[in-house]
Structures are given as C-alpha cells and as structure tokens.
XYZ file of C-alpha atoms in Angstrom:
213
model
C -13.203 -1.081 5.518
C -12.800 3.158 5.206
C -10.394 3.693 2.334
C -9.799 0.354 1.140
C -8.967 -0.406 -2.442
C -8.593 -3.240 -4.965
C -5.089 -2.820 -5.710
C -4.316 -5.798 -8.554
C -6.676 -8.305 -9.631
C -5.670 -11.917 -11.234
C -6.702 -14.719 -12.876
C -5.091 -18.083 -13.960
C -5.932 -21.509 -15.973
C -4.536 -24.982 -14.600
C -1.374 -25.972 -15.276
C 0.792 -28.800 -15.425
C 3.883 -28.190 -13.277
C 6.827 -30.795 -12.042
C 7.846 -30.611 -8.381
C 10.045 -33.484 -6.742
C 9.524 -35.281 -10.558
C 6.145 -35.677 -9.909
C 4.067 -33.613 -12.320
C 0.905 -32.338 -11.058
C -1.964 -29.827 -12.002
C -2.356 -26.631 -10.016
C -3.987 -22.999 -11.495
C -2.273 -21.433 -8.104
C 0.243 -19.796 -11.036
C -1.857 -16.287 -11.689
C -1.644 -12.818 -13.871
C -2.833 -9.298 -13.447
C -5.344 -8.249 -15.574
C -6.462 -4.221 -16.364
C -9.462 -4.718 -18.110
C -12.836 -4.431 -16.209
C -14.002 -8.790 -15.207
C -16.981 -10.446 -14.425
C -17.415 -11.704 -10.992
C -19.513 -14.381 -10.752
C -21.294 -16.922 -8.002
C -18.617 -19.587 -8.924
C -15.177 -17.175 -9.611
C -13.546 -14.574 -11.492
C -14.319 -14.306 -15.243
C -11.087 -16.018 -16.589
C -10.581 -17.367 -13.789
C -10.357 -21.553 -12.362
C -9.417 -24.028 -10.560
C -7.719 -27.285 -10.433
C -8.786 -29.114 -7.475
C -12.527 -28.514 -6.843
C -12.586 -31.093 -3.976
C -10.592 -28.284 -2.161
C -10.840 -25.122 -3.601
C -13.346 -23.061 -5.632
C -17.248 -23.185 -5.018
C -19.693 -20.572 -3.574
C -16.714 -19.771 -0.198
C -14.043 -19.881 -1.994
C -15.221 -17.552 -4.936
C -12.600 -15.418 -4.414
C -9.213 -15.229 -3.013
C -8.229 -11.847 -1.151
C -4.906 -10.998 0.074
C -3.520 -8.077 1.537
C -0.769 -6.335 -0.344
C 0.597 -5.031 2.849
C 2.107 -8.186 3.740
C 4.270 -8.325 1.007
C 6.807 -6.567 2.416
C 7.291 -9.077 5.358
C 8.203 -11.756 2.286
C 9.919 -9.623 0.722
C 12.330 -9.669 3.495
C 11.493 -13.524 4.495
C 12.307 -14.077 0.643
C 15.383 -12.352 -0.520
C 15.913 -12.365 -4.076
C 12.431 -13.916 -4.667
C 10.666 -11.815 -7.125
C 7.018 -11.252 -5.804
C 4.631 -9.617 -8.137
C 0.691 -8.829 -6.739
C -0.758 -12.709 -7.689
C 2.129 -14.371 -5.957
C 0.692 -15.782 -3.155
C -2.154 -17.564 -5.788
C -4.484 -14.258 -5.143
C -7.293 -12.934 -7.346
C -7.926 -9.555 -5.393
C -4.329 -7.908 -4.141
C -5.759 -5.160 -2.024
C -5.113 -2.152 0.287
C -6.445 -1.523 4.046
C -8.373 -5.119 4.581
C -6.270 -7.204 7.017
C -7.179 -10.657 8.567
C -7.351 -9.439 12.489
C -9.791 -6.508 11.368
C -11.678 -7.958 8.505
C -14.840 -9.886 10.443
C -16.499 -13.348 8.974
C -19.659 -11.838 7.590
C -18.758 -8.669 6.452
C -20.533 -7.747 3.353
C -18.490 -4.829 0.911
C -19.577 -3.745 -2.340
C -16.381 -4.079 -5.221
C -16.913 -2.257 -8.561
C -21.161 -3.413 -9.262
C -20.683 -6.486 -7.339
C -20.885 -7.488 -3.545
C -19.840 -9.991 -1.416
C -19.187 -11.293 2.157
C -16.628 -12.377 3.492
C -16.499 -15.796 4.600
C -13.246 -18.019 6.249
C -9.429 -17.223 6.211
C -7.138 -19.692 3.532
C -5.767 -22.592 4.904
C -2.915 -23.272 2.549
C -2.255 -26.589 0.297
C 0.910 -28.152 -0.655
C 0.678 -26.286 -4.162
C 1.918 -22.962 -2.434
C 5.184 -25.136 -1.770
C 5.051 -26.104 -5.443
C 4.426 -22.188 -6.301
C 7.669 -21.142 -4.515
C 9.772 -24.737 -4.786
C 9.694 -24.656 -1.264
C 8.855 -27.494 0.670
C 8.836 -25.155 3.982
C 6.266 -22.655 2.576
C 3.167 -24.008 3.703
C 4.430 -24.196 7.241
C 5.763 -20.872 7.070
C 2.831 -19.284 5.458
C 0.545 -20.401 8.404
C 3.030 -19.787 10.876
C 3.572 -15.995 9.587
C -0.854 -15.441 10.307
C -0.748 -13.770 6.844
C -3.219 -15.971 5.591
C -5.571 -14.008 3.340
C -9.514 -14.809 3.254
C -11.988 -16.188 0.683
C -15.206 -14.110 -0.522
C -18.741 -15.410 -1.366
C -20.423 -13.589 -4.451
C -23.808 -12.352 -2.953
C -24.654 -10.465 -6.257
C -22.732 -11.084 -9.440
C -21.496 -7.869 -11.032
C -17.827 -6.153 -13.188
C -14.844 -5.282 -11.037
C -11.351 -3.931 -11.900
C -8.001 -3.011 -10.530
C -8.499 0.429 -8.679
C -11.763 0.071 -7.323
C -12.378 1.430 -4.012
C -14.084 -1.211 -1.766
C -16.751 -0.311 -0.005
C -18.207 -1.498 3.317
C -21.879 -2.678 3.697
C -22.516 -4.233 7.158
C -20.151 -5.396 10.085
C -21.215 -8.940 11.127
C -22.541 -8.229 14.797
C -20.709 -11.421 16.411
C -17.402 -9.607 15.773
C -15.063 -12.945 14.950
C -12.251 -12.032 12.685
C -10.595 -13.827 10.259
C -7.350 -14.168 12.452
C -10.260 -15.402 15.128
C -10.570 -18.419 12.857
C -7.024 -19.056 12.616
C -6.333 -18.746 15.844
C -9.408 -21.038 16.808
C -8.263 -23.631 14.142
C -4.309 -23.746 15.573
C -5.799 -23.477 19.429
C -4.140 -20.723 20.772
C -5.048 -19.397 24.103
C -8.768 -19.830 26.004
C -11.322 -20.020 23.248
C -14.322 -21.322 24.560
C -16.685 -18.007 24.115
C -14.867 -17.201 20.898
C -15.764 -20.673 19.658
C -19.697 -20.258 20.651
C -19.536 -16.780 18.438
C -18.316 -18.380 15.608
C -20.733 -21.235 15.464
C -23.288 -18.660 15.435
C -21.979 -16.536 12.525
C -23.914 -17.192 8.925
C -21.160 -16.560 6.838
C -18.702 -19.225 8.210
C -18.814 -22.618 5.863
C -20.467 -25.269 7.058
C -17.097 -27.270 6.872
C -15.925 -25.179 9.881
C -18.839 -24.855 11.342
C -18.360 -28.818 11.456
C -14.786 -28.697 12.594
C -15.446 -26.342 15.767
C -18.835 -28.547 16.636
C -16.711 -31.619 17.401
C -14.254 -28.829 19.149
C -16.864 -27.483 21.355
C-alpha cells in the first residue's frame, strides 16, 4: 500500500428511484464530501443504506474503489459523465487495486483503521444507477470490482489522506483471488484451502467455498 491515497470520499441517503416503472429504494446514488467524517463500526458518518439484508454491516462498512479504473469506463461509457462516487463508492482512492490488495490487510486512514475484507459482488441497483440493464454483467465481467472494509477502530477521515499500510495478511489471497474463486476460473483447489483459512474473509464466503471444497 506505499503511496496510496484517499482520493474522494462520499456519502448518500436512500432514495426512491423509477427503473422499468417500478419504483424502488436504493442509497447507491452518492456525493463527495470535503469536510473531515466520522468512520464508524457500522459506516461513514452521513452515510446509509437501503437494503441491509445485502449491504452494510461490520464487512461491508465501507466501499473502496480504485479511481484508476475509471478511465477504462470512461472509454466503455462514452458520453457518460462519471464523477469519483459513480460506481456507489465511499472511498475513491489512488494505488490500492483488487489483484494486489490481500483479504486481511489492515491500513490506517486519517485516525481510523481497518482491514480489508471481500471484493463487491454487484446488485441490480448498479443497473438502476447507470439505466443499464447490462451493467451488472459488465461490471463483473470487466474484474474492476472494488472491495469492502471492516472498521477495526473507529476514528475521522477526509479526502487527501494518505493511506497507510499496517500488516500484509500472511495467506496472500487477493481480492481478485476471491473473484476469481467465486466465477471458477482455472485450478483452484490450494487457493481455495488459503482462503478458508484467512480471518478477515466473511463468514458468508467462508460458507460458499466450504460447500465448494
């Protein structure tokens, strides 16, 4: 994690949005704040979500994604105007991407640290986001999936804060590993041991890749 930075940070309320004249409640619509934020167990200080059955809780604390893949939408998206927060993020940041980034590494943001803990595995309401029925499919298909961070101690963070790294989980699975493990792709029998035996991963995977193995 050398020289890696919180570029943007954003929050959002839930919303009522129509898509295919169904209306439907989503807080996947975000905004970029300046001002210095709590970061709690739970979320981001001004900061919710919809659907708790799915997203939000101790896991999925935070959304992270890498503002170096916005240049691949940019040119998968002509003409789509995609400001940091667009993919539903709260932390847009710089030098942190999925097939580097380990499940279990623990960073320090601003007075607050955290670990990271499973790559996002995207809902309908990114279609919804983008009116694109396609965009889930795409978004999965394109490995640019952004991860999810647990709070491990509560503290203030803002945009510009350099992120620094505490500790490397020692079982070395990435968070592309876990994508790659969850759409089978190639011979993943010893990768699948590893990540059963990593902490950090949710025990909703760990469930998933126990009836795998």
């Amino acid at each position: 994690m050398a020289n890696s930075k919180l570029i943007s940070v954003q929050v959002g309320q839930p919303r009522t949005v129509e898509f295919h004249g169904h209306e439907m409640n989503t807080a996947i619509f975000k905004s970029p704040v300046a001002h210095r934020l709590q970061l709690r167990l739970l979320n981001l200080e001004g900061d919710r979500q919809a659907d708790l059955s799915v997203h939000g809780g101790p896991d999925k604390a935070v959304y992270v994604y890498p503002s170096e893949h916005y240049a691949y939408w940019r040119a998968e998206l002509p003409g789509e105007e995609l400001p940091w927060g667009s993919f539903g993020e709260n932390f847009t940041t710089e030098g942190l991407l999925e097939d580097s980034i380990r499940i279990g590494d623990r960073s320090r943001i601003g007075t607050a640290e955290v670990v990271v803990t499973q790559p996002r595995m995207p809902c309908y309401k990114l279609g919804v986001k983008f009116g694109r029925d396609e965009m889930v499919k795409r978004f999965l298909a394109s490995r640019r999936t952004g991860f999810y961070l647990r709070v491990i101690r509560e503290g203030e963070i803002v945009a510009g804060d350099e992120i620094e790294s505490l500790s490397r989980d020692e079982h070395r699975v990435t968070v592309a590993d876990i994508t790659r493990l969850y759409l089978k792709e190639g011979k993943s029998e010893e990768l699948l041991v590893r990540a059963l035996k990593v902490p950090a991963l949710p025990e909703s995977w760990r469930e998933y890749f126990r009836q795998r193995a």
